[in-house]
Coordinates of C-alpha atoms in Angstrom, one line a residue:
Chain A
X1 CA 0.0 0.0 0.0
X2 CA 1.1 3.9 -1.0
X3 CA 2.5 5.2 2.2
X4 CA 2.4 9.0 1.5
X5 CA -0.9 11.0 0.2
X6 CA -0.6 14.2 -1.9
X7 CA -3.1 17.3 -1.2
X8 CA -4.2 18.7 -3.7
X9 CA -4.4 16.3 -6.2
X10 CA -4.3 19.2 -9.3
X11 CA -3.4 22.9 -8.8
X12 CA -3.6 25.4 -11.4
X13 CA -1.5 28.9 -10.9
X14 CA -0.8 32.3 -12.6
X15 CA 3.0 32.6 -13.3
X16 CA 4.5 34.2 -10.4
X17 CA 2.4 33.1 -7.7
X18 CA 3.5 30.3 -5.0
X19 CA 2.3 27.1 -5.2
X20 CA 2.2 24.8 -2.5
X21 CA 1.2 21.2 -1.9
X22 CA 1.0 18.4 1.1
X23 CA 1.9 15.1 1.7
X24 CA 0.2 12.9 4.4
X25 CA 1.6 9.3 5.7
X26 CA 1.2 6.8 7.7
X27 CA 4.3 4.9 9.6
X28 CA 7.1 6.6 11.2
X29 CA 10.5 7.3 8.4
X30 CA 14.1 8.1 7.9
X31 CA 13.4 10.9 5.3
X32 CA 11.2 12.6 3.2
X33 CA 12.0 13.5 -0.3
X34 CA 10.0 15.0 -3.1
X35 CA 10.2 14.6 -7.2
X36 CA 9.5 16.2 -10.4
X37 CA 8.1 14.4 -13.0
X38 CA 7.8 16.1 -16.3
X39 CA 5.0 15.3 -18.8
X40 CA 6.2 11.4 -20.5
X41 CA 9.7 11.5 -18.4
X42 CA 11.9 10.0 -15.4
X43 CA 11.1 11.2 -12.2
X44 CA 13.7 13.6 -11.1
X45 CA 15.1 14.2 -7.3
X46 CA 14.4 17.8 -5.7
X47 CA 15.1 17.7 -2.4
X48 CA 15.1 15.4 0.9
X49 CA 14.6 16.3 4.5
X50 CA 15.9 13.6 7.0
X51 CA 13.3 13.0 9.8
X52 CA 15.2 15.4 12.7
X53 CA 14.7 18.4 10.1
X54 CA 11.4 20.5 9.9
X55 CA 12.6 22.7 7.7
X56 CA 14.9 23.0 4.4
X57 CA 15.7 25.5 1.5
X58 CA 17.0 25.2 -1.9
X59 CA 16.6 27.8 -4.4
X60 CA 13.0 28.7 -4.6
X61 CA 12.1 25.7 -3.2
X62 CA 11.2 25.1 0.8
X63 CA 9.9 21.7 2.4
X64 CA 8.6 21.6 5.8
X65 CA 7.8 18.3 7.8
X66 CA 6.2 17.5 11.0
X67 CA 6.3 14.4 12.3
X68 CA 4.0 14.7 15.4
X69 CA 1.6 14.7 12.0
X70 CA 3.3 12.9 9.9
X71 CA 2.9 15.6 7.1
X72 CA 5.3 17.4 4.7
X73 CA 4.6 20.3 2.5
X74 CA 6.2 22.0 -0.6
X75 CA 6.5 25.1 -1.6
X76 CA 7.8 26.4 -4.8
X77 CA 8.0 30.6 -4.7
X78 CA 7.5 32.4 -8.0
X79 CA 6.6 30.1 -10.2
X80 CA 7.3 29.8 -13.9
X81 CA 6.1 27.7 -16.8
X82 CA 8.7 25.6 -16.4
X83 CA 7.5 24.5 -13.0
X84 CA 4.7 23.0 -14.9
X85 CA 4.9 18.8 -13.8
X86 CA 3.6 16.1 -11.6
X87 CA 5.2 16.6 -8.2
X88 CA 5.9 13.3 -5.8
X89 CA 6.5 12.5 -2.0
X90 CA 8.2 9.8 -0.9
X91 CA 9.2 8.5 2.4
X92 CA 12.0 5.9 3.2
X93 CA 11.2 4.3 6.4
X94 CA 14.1 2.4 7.3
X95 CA 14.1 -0.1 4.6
X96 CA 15.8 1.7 2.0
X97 CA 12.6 1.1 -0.4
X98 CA 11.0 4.5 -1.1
X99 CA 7.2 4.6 -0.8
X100 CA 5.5 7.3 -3.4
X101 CA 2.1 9.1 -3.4
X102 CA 0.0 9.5 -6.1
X103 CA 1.1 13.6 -7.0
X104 CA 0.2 16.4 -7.4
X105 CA -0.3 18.2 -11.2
X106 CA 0.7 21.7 -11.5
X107 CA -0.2 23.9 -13.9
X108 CA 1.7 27.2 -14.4
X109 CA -0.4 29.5 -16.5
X110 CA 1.6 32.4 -18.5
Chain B
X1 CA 27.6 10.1 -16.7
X2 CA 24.7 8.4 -18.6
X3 CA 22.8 7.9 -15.0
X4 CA 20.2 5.1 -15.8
X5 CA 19.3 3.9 -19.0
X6 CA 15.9 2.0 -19.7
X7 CA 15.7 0.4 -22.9
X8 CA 12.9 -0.1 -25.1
X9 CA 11.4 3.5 -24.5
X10 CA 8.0 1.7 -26.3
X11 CA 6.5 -1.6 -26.7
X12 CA 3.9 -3.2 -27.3
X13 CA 2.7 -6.7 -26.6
X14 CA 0.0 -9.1 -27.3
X15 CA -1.6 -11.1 -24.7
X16 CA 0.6 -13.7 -23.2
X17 CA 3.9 -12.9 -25.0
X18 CA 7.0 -12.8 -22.6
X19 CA 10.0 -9.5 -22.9
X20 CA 12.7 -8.2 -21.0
X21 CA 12.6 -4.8 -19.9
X22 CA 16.5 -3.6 -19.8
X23 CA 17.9 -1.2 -17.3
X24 CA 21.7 -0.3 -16.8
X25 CA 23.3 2.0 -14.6
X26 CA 26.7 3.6 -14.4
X27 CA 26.9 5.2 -10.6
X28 CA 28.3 1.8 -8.9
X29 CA 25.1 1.9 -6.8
X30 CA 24.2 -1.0 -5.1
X31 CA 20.6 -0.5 -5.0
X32 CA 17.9 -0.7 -7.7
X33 CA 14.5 -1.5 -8.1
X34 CA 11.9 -1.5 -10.8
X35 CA 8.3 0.5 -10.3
X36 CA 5.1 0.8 -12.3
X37 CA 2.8 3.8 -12.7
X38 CA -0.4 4.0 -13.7
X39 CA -2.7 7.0 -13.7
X40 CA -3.8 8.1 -10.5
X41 CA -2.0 5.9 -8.6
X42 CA 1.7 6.9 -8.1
X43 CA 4.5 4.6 -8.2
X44 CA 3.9 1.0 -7.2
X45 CA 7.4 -0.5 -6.5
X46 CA 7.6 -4.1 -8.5
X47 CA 10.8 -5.5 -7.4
X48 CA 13.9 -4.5 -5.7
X49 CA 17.5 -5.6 -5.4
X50 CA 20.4 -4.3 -2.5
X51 CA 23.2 -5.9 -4.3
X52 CA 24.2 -7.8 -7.0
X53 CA 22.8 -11.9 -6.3
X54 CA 20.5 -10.3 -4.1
X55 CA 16.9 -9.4 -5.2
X56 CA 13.1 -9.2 -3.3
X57 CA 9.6 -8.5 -4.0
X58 CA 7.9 -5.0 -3.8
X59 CA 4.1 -4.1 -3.7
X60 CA 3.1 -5.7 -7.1
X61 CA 5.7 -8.4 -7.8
X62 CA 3.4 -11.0 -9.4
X63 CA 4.1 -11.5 -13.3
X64 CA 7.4 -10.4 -12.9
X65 CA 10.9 -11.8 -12.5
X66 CA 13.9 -10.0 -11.6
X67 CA 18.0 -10.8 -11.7
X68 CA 21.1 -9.0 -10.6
X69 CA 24.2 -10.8 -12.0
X70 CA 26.0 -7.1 -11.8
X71 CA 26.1 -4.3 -10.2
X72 CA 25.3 -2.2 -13.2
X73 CA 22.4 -4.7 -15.0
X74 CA 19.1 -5.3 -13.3
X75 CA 16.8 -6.7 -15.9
X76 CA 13.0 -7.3 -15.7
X77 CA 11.2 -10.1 -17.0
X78 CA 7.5 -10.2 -17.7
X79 CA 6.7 -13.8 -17.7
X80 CA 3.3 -14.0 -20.1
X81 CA 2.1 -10.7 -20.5
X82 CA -1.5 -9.7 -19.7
X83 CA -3.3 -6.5 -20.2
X84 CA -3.4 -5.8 -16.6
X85 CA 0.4 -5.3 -17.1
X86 CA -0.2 -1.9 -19.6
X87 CA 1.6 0.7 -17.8
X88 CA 4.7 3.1 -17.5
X89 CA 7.6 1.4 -16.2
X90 CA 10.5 3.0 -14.2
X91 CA 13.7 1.6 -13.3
X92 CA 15.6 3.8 -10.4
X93 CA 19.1 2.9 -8.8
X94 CA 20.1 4.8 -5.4
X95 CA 23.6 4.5 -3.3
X96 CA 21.4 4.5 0.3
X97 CA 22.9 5.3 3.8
X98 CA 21.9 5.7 7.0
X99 CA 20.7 8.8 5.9
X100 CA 20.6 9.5 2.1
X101 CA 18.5 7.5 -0.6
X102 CA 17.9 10.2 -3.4
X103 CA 16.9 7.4 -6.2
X104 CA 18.4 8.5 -10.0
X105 CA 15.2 7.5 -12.2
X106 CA 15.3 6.5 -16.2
X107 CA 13.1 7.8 -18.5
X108 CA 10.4 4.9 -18.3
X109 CA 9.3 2.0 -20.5
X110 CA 5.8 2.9 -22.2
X111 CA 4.1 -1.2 -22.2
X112 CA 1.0 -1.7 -23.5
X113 CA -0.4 -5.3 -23.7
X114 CA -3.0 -5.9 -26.4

C-alpha cells in the first residue's frame, strides 16, 4: 500500500504566484523526499529532509515536515512555466525502499 | 555520466507474449528496483534488489521476475504478459545510507499489452 498521500491532487497557478502542496503518511521514516516528474519522463530528485529536520531551502524551493503529524509540504516561490509537472513525495522508512504518493499536477499559466 | 538507462522506450505486446525490460546503470550503486505507474496511482514499486545476487519483491511483484548478475544490470522479465500489465515502467538505482536515498530514475518503458 502507497504510504504517503498528496493534497491537492491538481493545482492550477498564474506565473508568479506560489504554489504549494502536502503530503500525508502513515508509519514513522528516515526521510522525506519530493520529485519532479515532467509530462512522459523519469522522475527527477528535488530535495530530501531527513526526519530530525522540519525545515529545508533550496533555491526557490522550501519543504517543511512535521512528524507529530506525519505531514510534509512543498512550496515552490514564483513560479514559472517551467514548474509546470507532476510533483511526488516519498518516504524511506528504514528499509531503504522509497514509498511514493499519487502527485500532485501543477499547472503554471503564462 | 549516462545515470540510468531504460531500454525499449515503447512496446507493445499481445496477450501472453514474454519481454525483457533492460535497465543499466553507471553510478556503482548497489541499489535498484523497478516501479510501475499508472494513472492516479503513483509509483507501485515491482521488485527490488540491495546488491548484485540479491533481489526481493515489492508491492506488485506477481508477473514479474527480476535478476542482478552485476552491479550495473538489473533486468525485468515479464513472464506471459496480460493486459493488466499496460503501464509506465520506471527503473531507479540509489547509493542508500543511513541517511541518504535520493533514487536516480530512467526515463520509463511505455508497455502496452493488447
Amino acid at each position: 500500500s502507497q504510504q504517503g498521500e498528496e493534497d491537492p491532487q491538481a493545482l492550477s497557478i498564474q506565473e508568479g504566484e506560489n504554489a504549494t502542496m502536502n503530503c500525508s503518511y502513515k508509519t514513522s521514516i528516515n526521510n522525506l523526499q519530493w520529485y519532479r516528474q515532467n509530462s512522459g519522463r523519469g522522475l527527477v530528485h528535488l530535495i530530501l529532509i531527513r526526519s530530525n529536520e522540519r525545515e529545508k531551502h533550496s533555491g526557490r524551493l522550501r519543504v517543511t515536515l512535521d512528524t507529530s503529524k506525519k505531514s510534509s509540504s512543498l512550496l515552490i516561490t514564483a513560479s514559472r512555466a517551467a514548474d509546470t509537472a507532476s510533483y511526488f513525495c516519498a518516504t524511506d522508512s528504514n528499509d531503504y525502499k522509497l514509498s511514493f504518493g499519487a502527485g500532485t499536477t501543477v499547472t503554471v499559466r503564462a | 555520466n549516462a545515470g540510468v538507462t531504460q531500454t525499449p522506450k515503447f512496446q507493445v505486446l499481445k496477450t501472453g507474449q514474454s519481454m525483457t525490460l533492460q535497465c543499466a546503470q553507471d553510478m556503482n550503486h548497489e541499489y535498484m528496483s523497478w516501479y510501475r505507474q499508472d494513472p492516479g496511482m503513483g509509483l507501485r514499486l515491482i521488485h527490488y534488489s540491495v546488491g548484485a545476487g540479491i533481489t526481493d519483491q515489492g508491492e506488485v511483484p506477481n508477473g514479474y521476475n527480476v535478476s542482478r548478475s552485476t552491479t550495473e544490470d538489473f533486468p525485468l522479465r515479464l513472464l506471459s504478459a496480460a493486459p493488466s500489465q499496460t503501464s509506465v515502467y520506471f527503473c531507479a538505482s540509489s547509493d542508500p545510507g543511513r541517511w541518504n536515498t535520493e533514487a536516480f530514475f530512467g526515463q520509463g518503458t511505455r508497455l502496452t499489452v493488447v
